[in-house]
Amino acid sequence: MSRKRTTMASLLVALLFLALSPLCLAAGLDAQDLLRKVDRNLEPESYEMYRKLINVEPSGAKKEFVLYSVKKGNDKVVALFLEPASDKGRSTLRLGDNMWLYIPNVGKPVRITSLQSVIGGVFNNADILRIDYAAEYVASIEEEHKDTLVLMLKAKTGEVAYDRLKMWVERKVLLPVKIEAYAASGLLIKTLHFKDIKDFGGGIRRPAVIETDSPLYKGYVSIMLYAGIKARQFPDEAFTLTNMHRVEELRK
Amino acid sequence: MRRFAACLAAIAAFGTYAYGAESYTFDASQFEKKPFELGGYLELKGDHFALNRGAAFYQLNFAGIAPRETLDRSTATLKLTGKARAGDWLLTARSHSESVHDQLAHASESRFDELVASWKPTPGFTLDAGKTVLKWGKGYAWNPVGFVERMKDPNDPELAREGFTVLAADIVRSFAGALRTLAFTPLLLPVNSDVNDDYGRHGHLNVAAKLYLLYRDTDIDFYFLNHGSRSRRFGMDFSRNIGTNFEVHGEWARIEAQEFALLDTAGALTRRTQAATSWLLGLRYLSERETTYIVEYYRNGAGFSADQYRAFTALVQRALQAGTQSPLYQRVQTLAPSYGRQNPLRDYLYLRVSQKEPCDILYVTPSLTAMVNVDDKSYSISPEILYTGRNNLELRARAVFLGGGRGTDFGEKQNERRVELLARIYF
């Protein structure tokens, strides 16, 4: 009987430990480590994924884009437009702070800047070609609540699209719930709401939806739906200008 | 377990999300890579030209035709793109079919802009054989280093163009450190009566190459074309972002032997061959109000001086007085393609200002483009509005106003005004 009680107690302790481990983890990590953990919980370091971007106008009219994206390491991302037909074959490449756009009709990559938007609406190029938050920002813990932590992220350089980010992180799963993006002037540029946590397989469990609104575009909402996120390795040469019109060939 | 994994994969590839009354679904499996693809667009364009009856090029192009004040032209263009894949091989075809109709003529044309087979065993190596479009240079309106391509129209720089038949390779290497990327593109371009017959002198196998570096966050290219169908030429370009909203670029090209057909003020013709150096400097700036400015200065080393151009237009008047059968008129007709080409003079300034989605109206982009001939102060001004708010539909309205007076580049063009309406339907 006493042995059974001991086993039960051990089990309870183990369960309690498992339940509280994210909190312990959060408590034991500094802000930058926490941010790295958030990055890894959102995506593997190198991956492929599919996204649908929906721009919704106040009238209810909407425009949709489907992108295939590939990322490697800390600073390499390439995205290919699969839909609509008018944008099919366009690709965008990011190598560190460098960004390019390839349009099939134009036939050569042109440099673009992070604040431009290749799709219009609330999303800009930095949102579409996002690299790890920890690669671009220095984090500090601003507030601690029972269920959430609030991180303040300051851009490491002037090349980063948003000067500051305020990130609400759910302590239990170390995933963002909301991010506010600010310009250097303190102006709120946009707010991202992370929703619908889903298991993508391969140990990836993250929000499948990001809803974005902006006080600069009152009444407009942009929605990003995620699918098919998989860890995958690519050679560095996949992330070059020469390869931009052949991104499709990376898909299996 | 396998069934569970398959189920999980299916769930991962499929999502539904409700926003307001709308429910959005996303099934990534619908976008699987296909062995065959077909797409393209249909373009319908209407142009209204207000003709400049006093201009040299009106008088040359409309000689023997009843005088006209205006001309209306309608153009239907179908561009189809097809791809076929097998292993490391890719076949790309891009066709162009066009039908043009105005009050004076009707013309139709069909061709392949591109028909090329590519072998790509790794992302670091590609071999292309066939007709393909190579676009060299960083300039938006002009590309002095565009040695192996058809000339860009600065009035519509993003227009798809026809390629040349080549055998080309791309060898790419990536590194960590200041030099991030190194890419070498050698190519062979044959010219004879069957292949690339409009490129230059026949009977040559032209060799060209491009070396690209991404060095310290700057794109740098070096270009070379050997002596053959055209004289030897070489050049370089660069492009770099300075901040999150500012880009600078430049090009420089040297042609070793450029042929000039020069006229003096008395109309005497001298043919001369000499080296020519062209260059371009440009920037692209995005303001906080999301206004994009593109500014470029182009020095055309193969261009004419304002005096030489004025002498040509004066010669046109004398030739017309002498009659269309006169030797002087025949000489003018021989010179006309050279003086009538895009941007035939030496110094040009280009400015394009476009405002993304003004007054929060999504997908509407008004813009204003100005091209000024710095030598004779003539100009072209073009307001435009583009709407892309409906999936797979692009609508554009544009007006072009030319001015500068007699004897100037834009003042002697065939038209003094043009209104264009364009609809492009993608599928």
XYZ file of C-alpha atoms in Angstrom:
679
model
C 0.000 0.000 0.000
C 2.756 2.398 1.042
C 4.717 1.419 -2.083
C 1.687 2.209 -4.204
C 1.340 5.606 -2.474
C 5.020 6.356 -3.104
C 4.602 5.522 -6.790
C 1.544 7.765 -7.018
C 3.424 10.606 -5.301
C 6.367 10.183 -7.690
C 3.994 10.248 -10.629
C 2.321 13.416 -9.358
C 5.688 15.102 -8.844
C 6.760 14.073 -12.334
C 3.514 15.383 -13.851
C 3.831 18.639 -11.913
C 7.414 18.982 -13.100
C 6.354 18.374 -16.710
C 3.491 20.856 -16.427
C 5.694 23.522 -14.917
C 8.793 22.871 -17.009
C 8.123 25.700 -19.515
C 7.801 28.067 -16.529
C 11.031 26.717 -15.039
C 12.615 27.030 -18.464
C 11.329 30.585 -18.806
C 12.583 31.447 -15.367
C 15.989 29.961 -16.058
C 16.572 31.661 -19.400
C 17.589 35.236 -20.076
C 15.458 37.292 -22.449
C 17.618 36.577 -25.519
C 17.593 32.838 -24.810
C 13.828 33.039 -24.442
C 13.583 34.764 -27.802
C 15.744 32.056 -29.405
C 13.433 29.448 -27.894
C 10.405 31.292 -29.309
C 12.111 31.303 -32.733
C 12.727 27.555 -32.596
C 9.179 26.867 -31.403
C 7.824 28.831 -34.370
C 9.979 27.176 -37.026
C 12.946 24.832 -37.350
C 16.186 26.631 -38.197
C 15.985 25.345 -41.781
C 12.623 24.523 -43.284
C 10.194 24.635 -46.160
C 6.590 25.742 -45.772
C 3.487 26.966 -47.560
C 1.595 30.119 -46.672
C -1.608 31.675 -47.830
C -1.796 35.457 -47.451
C -5.237 37.025 -47.516
C -5.718 40.787 -47.672
C -9.248 41.690 -46.545
C -10.591 45.145 -47.405
C -13.214 46.974 -45.288
C -15.788 46.187 -48.022
C -15.110 42.471 -47.509
C -13.307 42.173 -50.863
C -10.190 40.069 -50.572
C -7.054 39.161 -52.455
C -5.161 35.931 -51.829
C -1.583 34.863 -52.451
C 0.031 31.454 -51.930
C 3.745 31.277 -51.246
C 6.255 28.468 -50.972
C 9.066 29.512 -48.629
C 12.425 28.033 -47.782
C 14.746 29.157 -45.000
C 18.250 28.164 -44.038
C 20.126 29.166 -40.924
C 19.966 32.649 -39.535
C 19.760 34.854 -42.590
C 18.684 33.067 -45.775
C 15.066 32.984 -46.966
C 13.528 32.603 -50.392
C 9.811 32.710 -51.216
C 8.059 31.762 -54.451
C 4.561 32.914 -55.438
C 2.365 29.983 -56.514
C -0.897 31.941 -56.763
C -2.554 34.071 -58.137
C -1.672 33.484 -61.802
C -0.702 37.169 -62.180
C 2.057 36.710 -59.590
C 2.989 33.086 -60.253
C 6.732 32.624 -60.659
C 7.675 35.773 -58.763
C 10.256 35.122 -56.097
C 11.810 37.117 -53.307
C 15.181 36.415 -51.756
C 16.700 37.589 -48.507
C 20.364 37.208 -47.612
C 20.942 39.001 -44.319
C 19.857 42.618 -44.882
C 19.813 42.206 -48.677
C 16.506 41.602 -50.451
C 15.671 41.069 -54.125
C 12.530 40.555 -56.169
C 12.412 38.509 -59.363
C 9.476 39.057 -61.739
C 9.345 36.606 -64.689
C 8.361 39.358 -67.178
C 11.157 41.652 -66.009
C 13.530 38.689 -66.189
C 16.150 39.778 -63.667
C 16.278 40.261 -59.894
C 16.023 43.822 -58.627
C 16.953 44.981 -55.172
C 14.050 45.818 -52.908
C 13.960 47.238 -49.412
C 12.432 45.693 -46.322
C 9.736 48.363 -45.944
C 8.394 47.924 -49.466
C 5.567 45.493 -50.108
C 5.584 43.189 -53.101
C 1.960 42.178 -52.474
C 0.318 45.365 -51.225
C -1.836 45.427 -48.114
C -0.535 45.357 -44.555
C 2.338 42.886 -45.066
C 5.662 44.289 -46.191
C 8.722 42.441 -47.507
C 10.207 42.022 -44.030
C 7.035 40.196 -42.919
C 7.138 37.839 -45.889
C 10.878 37.163 -45.656
C 11.122 37.102 -41.891
C 14.227 35.605 -40.347
C 14.677 34.657 -36.681
C 13.649 37.430 -34.278
C 16.803 36.764 -32.236
C 18.942 37.432 -35.330
C 17.560 40.958 -35.726
C 16.563 42.052 -32.211
C 17.957 42.286 -28.681
C 15.318 41.244 -26.156
C 14.580 42.401 -22.641
C 11.769 41.283 -20.342
C 9.389 44.182 -19.838
C 6.560 42.578 -17.878
C 5.892 39.204 -16.263
C 2.358 37.964 -15.777
C 0.968 34.649 -14.609
C 0.397 33.290 -18.106
C 2.376 35.633 -20.304
C 5.719 37.369 -20.532
C 6.094 40.656 -22.374
C 9.382 41.016 -24.218
C 10.652 44.287 -25.623
C 12.742 43.718 -28.745
C 15.096 46.452 -29.940
C 16.494 46.271 -33.483
C 20.218 45.513 -33.580
C 20.798 47.806 -36.591
C 19.026 50.511 -38.570
C 18.603 48.016 -41.434
C 15.799 46.190 -39.597
C 12.265 47.013 -40.775
C 10.802 47.748 -37.315
C 12.795 49.612 -34.694
C 11.011 47.922 -31.773
C 8.718 44.978 -31.238
C 6.600 44.346 -28.171
C 6.004 40.620 -27.952
C 3.485 38.873 -25.682
C 4.698 35.302 -25.110
C 2.561 32.512 -23.639
C 4.709 31.109 -20.817
C 3.350 27.601 -21.036
C 4.336 26.948 -24.640
C 6.818 29.790 -25.285
C 4.989 30.956 -28.396
C 3.999 34.526 -29.246
C 0.390 35.570 -28.757
C 0.659 39.124 -30.024
C 3.359 41.389 -31.433
C 3.188 45.151 -31.801
C 5.635 46.652 -34.315
C 6.844 50.209 -33.779
C 8.832 52.689 -35.888
C 11.792 54.550 -34.372
C 9.454 57.543 -33.837
C 7.329 55.378 -31.512
C 4.523 55.106 -34.076
C 2.628 51.802 -33.937
C 2.909 50.382 -37.457
C 1.033 47.107 -37.079
C -0.152 44.434 -34.669
C 0.204 40.702 -35.296
C -2.166 38.284 -33.544
C -1.001 34.638 -33.406
C -3.881 32.149 -33.370
C -4.916 28.531 -33.731
C -1.990 26.497 -32.361
C -1.694 23.343 -34.467
C 0.537 20.272 -34.677
C 2.354 20.296 -38.029
C 4.162 17.016 -37.339
C 7.898 16.500 -36.881
C 7.689 18.114 -33.424
C 6.446 21.450 -34.851
C 3.512 22.809 -32.890
C 2.817 26.485 -33.494
C 0.111 29.009 -34.427
C -1.295 28.237 -37.874
C -2.707 31.746 -38.331
C -1.300 35.248 -37.995
C -3.825 38.040 -38.275
C -2.374 41.497 -38.855
C -3.978 44.917 -38.628
C -2.527 48.367 -38.802
C -3.657 51.812 -37.633
C -2.183 53.034 -40.935
C -4.726 50.897 -42.855
C -7.915 51.273 -40.828
C -10.424 48.523 -41.510
C -7.977 46.385 -43.492
C -6.794 43.022 -42.173
C -4.154 40.675 -43.528
C -4.289 36.994 -42.603
C -1.441 34.508 -43.009
C -2.341 30.788 -42.928
C 0.464 28.230 -42.518
C 0.638 24.679 -43.866
C 3.182 21.997 -44.685
C 5.959 23.258 -42.389
C 8.801 20.738 -42.553
C 12.411 20.753 -41.432
C 14.552 20.454 -44.575
C 18.145 21.236 -45.505
C 19.118 23.117 -48.684
C 22.494 23.985 -50.193
C 23.590 27.627 -49.797
C 23.481 28.050 -53.587
C 19.675 27.778 -53.433
C 19.741 31.252 -51.877
C 21.403 33.188 -54.684
C 20.251 35.645 -57.368
C 21.140 33.163 -60.069
C 18.689 30.671 -58.590
C 15.756 33.068 -58.185
C 14.005 32.071 -61.410
C 14.433 28.399 -60.507
C 13.044 28.320 -56.951
C 10.233 26.090 -58.177
C 12.818 23.367 -58.768
C 13.502 23.215 -54.999
C 10.022 21.835 -54.447
C 9.723 18.077 -54.332
C 0.943 4.295 -36.489
C 1.512 4.859 -40.214
C -2.143 5.794 -40.581
C -1.805 8.232 -37.674
C 1.287 9.833 -39.293
C -0.541 10.143 -42.622
C -3.486 11.703 -40.834
C -1.176 14.156 -39.064
C 0.492 15.066 -42.369
C -2.893 15.676 -43.955
C -3.935 17.895 -41.057
C -0.622 19.755 -41.287
C -1.205 20.455 -44.972
C -4.775 21.611 -44.496
C -6.163 24.421 -42.403
C -9.433 26.260 -41.925
C -9.755 29.627 -40.245
C -12.759 31.830 -39.671
C -12.467 35.607 -39.724
C -15.720 37.502 -39.278
C -18.374 35.741 -41.287
C -15.763 34.334 -43.672
C -14.076 30.979 -43.323
C -10.682 30.578 -45.003
C -9.210 27.244 -45.944
C -5.718 26.393 -47.025
C -4.890 23.017 -48.485
C -1.179 22.977 -49.389
C -1.573 19.662 -51.232
C -3.419 21.600 -53.983
C -0.120 23.281 -54.818
C 2.005 20.218 -55.426
C 4.665 20.566 -58.104
C 3.398 19.350 -61.471
C 5.374 17.805 -64.361
C 3.558 20.105 -66.826
C 2.412 23.689 -66.379
C 0.626 26.131 -68.641
C -0.172 29.761 -67.904
C 0.057 33.208 -69.382
C -1.981 36.295 -70.064
C -4.144 37.999 -72.644
C -3.523 41.703 -73.101
C -5.925 44.101 -74.791
C -4.603 47.568 -75.481
C -6.064 50.652 -77.097
C -3.870 53.608 -78.103
C -4.962 57.023 -79.284
C -2.108 58.985 -80.875
C -2.235 62.732 -81.474
C 0.226 63.083 -84.346
C 2.824 65.825 -84.546
C 2.458 66.802 -88.202
C 5.383 69.216 -88.182
C 7.808 66.638 -86.724
C 10.577 65.040 -88.775
C 9.562 61.490 -87.924
C 5.880 62.123 -88.738
C 6.925 63.416 -92.154
C 9.233 60.471 -92.770
C 6.843 57.775 -91.563
C 3.722 59.258 -93.174
C 5.292 60.328 -96.473
C 2.878 59.611 -99.337
C -0.073 59.093 -96.966
C -2.992 61.515 -96.651
C -2.226 63.907 -93.728
C -3.719 62.802 -90.408
C -4.221 64.459 -87.049
C -4.765 61.277 -85.050
C -4.350 57.543 -85.208
C -6.181 54.902 -83.173
C -4.580 51.525 -82.679
C -5.832 48.384 -80.992
C -3.512 45.547 -80.019
C -4.346 42.072 -78.756
C -1.448 40.072 -77.345
C -1.464 36.502 -76.084
C 1.520 35.315 -74.110
C 1.599 31.645 -73.156
C 4.130 30.079 -70.816
C 4.631 26.330 -70.617
C 6.981 24.197 -68.546
C 7.746 20.492 -68.680
C 9.900 18.738 -66.081
C 11.678 15.394 -66.044
C 14.296 14.724 -63.379
C 16.968 17.414 -63.573
C 15.637 18.651 -66.923
C 13.279 21.557 -67.508
C 11.843 22.726 -70.825
C 10.516 26.305 -70.804
C 8.511 27.816 -73.655
C 7.162 31.355 -73.774
C 5.210 32.291 -76.893
C 4.152 35.722 -78.114
C 1.238 36.237 -80.510
C 0.193 39.746 -81.404
C -2.386 41.334 -83.672
C -2.214 45.095 -84.299
C -4.876 47.069 -86.106
C -5.124 50.800 -86.880
C -6.659 52.997 -89.587
C -3.646 52.463 -91.853
C -2.583 48.858 -91.441
C -3.199 45.483 -89.899
C -0.355 43.212 -88.818
C -0.032 39.914 -86.976
C 2.986 38.160 -85.588
C 3.705 34.970 -83.663
C 7.032 33.851 -82.266
C 8.713 32.167 -79.346
C 10.256 34.695 -76.982
C 11.824 31.766 -75.161
C 12.253 28.055 -75.907
C 15.010 26.620 -73.793
C 16.039 23.305 -72.258
C 17.779 23.504 -68.883
C 19.754 20.863 -67.056
C 20.159 21.566 -63.367
C 21.741 18.717 -61.438
C 22.353 20.983 -58.375
C 21.361 24.551 -57.379
C 25.034 25.444 -58.031
C 25.114 24.487 -61.723
C 22.762 25.008 -64.669
C 23.212 24.474 -68.388
C 20.765 26.231 -70.752
C 20.470 25.508 -74.465
C 17.990 27.331 -76.665
C 16.305 30.689 -76.993
C 16.356 32.530 -73.702
C 16.259 36.054 -72.362
C 19.393 37.287 -70.631
C 18.952 40.622 -68.916
C 22.130 42.238 -67.747
C 22.530 45.415 -65.729
C 20.974 47.162 -62.762
C 19.409 50.196 -64.445
C 15.618 50.537 -64.438
C 15.106 52.529 -67.662
C 18.364 51.774 -69.507
C 21.050 49.092 -69.466
C 24.308 50.116 -71.162
C 25.721 46.678 -70.242
C 22.880 44.798 -71.950
C 25.268 43.297 -74.524
C 23.259 40.163 -75.368
C 19.664 41.343 -75.246
C 17.178 43.302 -77.314
C 16.944 46.964 -76.389
C 14.704 47.884 -73.486
C 11.903 50.407 -74.022
C 12.411 53.050 -71.297
C 8.705 53.958 -71.638
C 7.805 50.434 -70.519
C 10.940 48.923 -68.945
C 9.137 45.919 -67.444
C 7.785 44.688 -70.769
C 8.753 41.077 -71.625
C 11.187 40.879 -74.536
C 12.299 38.295 -77.079
C 15.468 36.339 -76.304
C 18.429 35.089 -78.335
C 19.482 31.487 -78.955
C 22.465 30.641 -76.767
C 24.335 27.896 -74.991
C 24.919 29.188 -71.455
C 26.005 27.872 -68.073
C 25.568 29.205 -64.539
C 28.160 28.180 -61.972
C 27.338 29.454 -58.493
C 29.202 29.197 -55.197
C 28.212 30.574 -51.797
C 30.612 31.468 -48.994
C 30.598 32.765 -45.451
C 32.311 36.118 -44.974
C 32.537 39.352 -46.960
C 32.145 37.534 -50.295
C 28.781 35.800 -49.985
C 28.150 34.695 -53.575
C 30.246 34.171 -56.680
C 28.524 33.272 -59.959
C 30.038 32.835 -63.395
C 27.894 32.786 -66.552
C 29.763 31.993 -69.782
C 27.746 31.821 -73.006
C 28.023 31.163 -76.730
C 25.788 33.075 -79.152
C 25.924 31.970 -82.817
C 24.856 34.426 -85.523
C 23.992 33.376 -89.074
C 21.069 33.618 -91.465
C 19.109 30.976 -89.496
C 19.954 31.811 -85.889
C 19.982 35.237 -84.188
C 20.078 36.855 -87.632
C 19.216 40.318 -86.249
C 21.967 40.359 -83.610
C 24.801 41.655 -85.818
C 27.256 40.564 -88.500
C 26.669 36.972 -89.654
C 29.167 34.102 -89.520
C 30.349 34.547 -85.927
C 30.179 32.445 -82.779
C 30.118 35.183 -80.139
C 31.526 34.540 -76.689
C 30.215 36.509 -73.718
C 30.453 36.149 -69.950
C 29.206 37.612 -66.713
C 30.863 37.389 -63.305
C 28.643 38.227 -60.333
C 29.730 38.874 -56.763
C 27.737 39.672 -53.666
C 30.528 41.379 -51.765
C 29.958 43.282 -48.516
C 26.217 43.485 -49.227
C 26.820 44.994 -52.682
C 25.857 43.343 -55.974
C 28.752 43.683 -58.406
C 28.799 42.333 -61.971
C 31.519 42.315 -64.622
C 30.559 41.760 -68.269
C 32.420 40.868 -71.450
C 31.515 40.319 -75.102
C 34.210 39.362 -77.602
C 34.689 40.913 -81.051
C 32.446 39.148 -83.551
C 28.970 40.104 -84.698
C 29.419 43.289 -82.682
C 32.637 45.000 -81.624
C 34.303 43.949 -78.362
C 32.747 45.483 -75.259
C 33.033 45.156 -71.511
C 31.397 46.711 -68.489
C 30.370 46.469 -64.874
C 27.527 47.401 -62.581
C 26.696 47.623 -58.901
C 23.654 47.877 -56.662
C 23.437 48.364 -52.917
C 20.813 49.097 -50.285
C 21.630 52.009 -48.024
C 19.122 51.620 -45.220
C 15.675 50.062 -45.247
C 14.294 52.391 -47.919
C 17.142 53.536 -50.154
C 18.970 51.770 -52.990
C 21.716 53.040 -55.282
C 22.905 51.463 -58.536
C 25.150 52.178 -61.457
C 26.422 50.755 -64.747
C 29.440 51.434 -66.921
C 30.098 50.040 -70.402
C 32.890 50.478 -72.934
C 32.372 49.651 -76.620
C 35.724 49.412 -78.388
C 34.532 50.303 -81.890
C 31.200 52.069 -82.241
C 30.136 53.205 -85.713
C 28.800 56.758 -85.936
C 26.996 58.312 -88.930
C 27.518 62.003 -88.204
C 26.074 65.035 -89.937
C 27.551 68.507 -89.768
C 25.383 71.613 -89.734
C 25.578 71.775 -93.542
C 24.214 68.205 -93.735
C 27.480 66.617 -94.901
C 27.761 62.989 -93.731
C 30.870 61.539 -92.099
C 31.144 57.902 -91.040
C 33.497 57.288 -88.160
C 34.347 54.353 -85.904
C 35.534 55.122 -82.398
C 35.341 53.859 -78.822
C 32.248 54.805 -76.813
C 31.725 54.829 -73.080
C 28.234 54.804 -71.592
C 27.235 54.917 -67.949
C 24.261 55.227 -65.692
C 23.739 56.231 -62.063
C 20.472 55.689 -60.278
C 18.662 55.455 -56.999
C 15.430 54.119 -55.657
C 13.942 55.725 -52.543
C 10.845 54.814 -50.564
C 9.492 57.667 -48.410
C 7.604 57.253 -45.133
C 4.396 57.971 -47.067
C 5.242 54.989 -49.291
C 6.070 57.077 -52.318
C 8.718 55.395 -54.472
C 11.156 57.580 -56.391
C 13.341 56.131 -59.141
C 15.898 58.569 -60.508
C 18.464 57.721 -63.188
C 20.997 59.705 -65.162
C 22.101 58.052 -68.406
C 25.147 59.035 -70.432
C 24.848 57.403 -73.855
C 28.366 57.343 -75.295
C 27.038 56.053 -78.611
C 24.595 58.963 -78.895
C 24.501 62.067 -81.061
C 25.064 65.624 -79.883
C 22.126 68.057 -79.941
C 23.729 69.825 -82.950
C 24.109 66.579 -84.910
C 20.476 65.671 -84.203
C 19.310 69.142 -85.234
C 21.307 68.786 -88.464
C 19.494 65.524 -89.181
C 16.040 67.063 -88.702
C 17.026 69.990 -90.961
C 18.212 67.459 -93.554
C 14.813 65.735 -93.374
C 13.091 69.008 -94.327
C 15.464 69.517 -97.253
C 15.011 65.905 -98.369
C 11.200 66.247 -98.326
C 11.435 69.383 -100.432
C 13.703 67.513 -102.865
C 11.069 64.781 -103.208
C 10.817 61.142 -102.125
C 12.678 59.934 -105.225
C 15.677 62.204 -104.626
C 19.095 60.843 -103.537
C 18.923 63.143 -100.494
C 15.660 61.515 -99.375
C 17.178 58.062 -99.840
C 20.152 59.115 -97.683
C 17.790 60.368 -94.969
C 15.878 57.075 -95.042
C 19.186 55.243 -94.557
C 20.021 57.390 -91.530
C 16.509 57.369 -90.021
C 16.784 54.080 -88.033
C 19.894 55.380 -86.283
C 18.428 58.827 -85.450
C 14.981 57.422 -84.772
C 16.007 54.774 -82.232
C 15.094 54.999 -78.557
C 17.106 57.762 -76.865
C 19.472 58.630 -79.726
C 21.176 61.553 -77.950
C 23.797 61.609 -75.207
C 22.362 62.673 -71.849
C 19.058 61.715 -70.302
C 17.436 62.123 -66.926
C 14.692 59.751 -65.804
C 12.338 60.246 -62.889
C 9.507 57.972 -61.849
C 7.366 58.755 -58.805
C 4.744 56.241 -57.756
C 2.448 56.376 -54.761
C 1.372 53.073 -53.298
C -2.298 52.916 -52.407
C -3.047 56.633 -51.838
C -5.868 57.495 -49.390
C -5.853 53.852 -48.194
C -7.207 52.604 -51.530
C -5.563 49.216 -51.813
C -4.009 48.017 -55.091
C -4.209 51.406 -56.800
C -0.866 52.892 -57.799
C -0.751 56.275 -59.518
C 2.602 57.272 -60.938
C 4.282 59.976 -62.963
C 7.246 59.324 -65.249
C 9.379 62.062 -66.760
C 12.232 61.624 -69.203
C 14.270 64.691 -70.047
C 16.872 65.030 -72.761
C 19.492 67.055 -70.932
C 21.196 68.095 -74.203
C 18.235 69.824 -75.871
C 15.805 70.119 -72.906
C 13.055 68.192 -74.703
C 10.910 65.911 -72.561
C 8.342 63.191 -72.211
C 5.882 63.265 -69.293
C 3.651 60.336 -68.563
C 0.993 60.122 -65.816
C -0.316 56.619 -65.175
C -2.711 54.753 -62.921
C -2.527 51.022 -62.265
C -5.185 48.891 -60.574
C -4.471 45.324 -59.441
C -7.322 44.822 -56.955
C -8.943 41.832 -58.610
C -7.189 38.510 -58.793
C -5.542 37.955 -62.169
C -6.658 41.273 -63.628
C -4.455 44.290 -64.226
C -5.854 47.577 -65.533
C -3.673 50.482 -66.609
C -4.439 53.923 -68.021
C -1.613 56.101 -69.219
C -1.086 59.350 -71.079
C 2.182 60.479 -72.667
C 2.962 64.105 -73.513
C 6.025 64.951 -75.599
C 7.498 68.417 -75.984
C 10.616 70.373 -76.760
C 10.127 72.182 -80.060
C 11.650 71.818 -83.506
C 14.998 70.120 -83.879
C 14.814 68.373 -80.504
C 14.689 64.681 -79.596
C 11.143 64.426 -78.182
C 9.869 67.413 -80.225
C 10.543 65.601 -83.514
C 8.864 62.295 -82.630
C 5.908 61.113 -84.663
C 3.396 61.750 -81.844
C 2.955 64.658 -79.489
C 0.406 62.939 -77.231
C -0.704 59.411 -76.588
C -3.425 57.890 -74.423
C -3.212 54.191 -73.635
C -5.741 51.890 -71.966
C -4.597 48.373 -71.136
C -6.225 45.307 -69.599
C -4.252 42.193 -68.810
C -6.020 38.983 -67.849
C -3.836 36.265 -66.336
C -4.677 32.570 -66.320
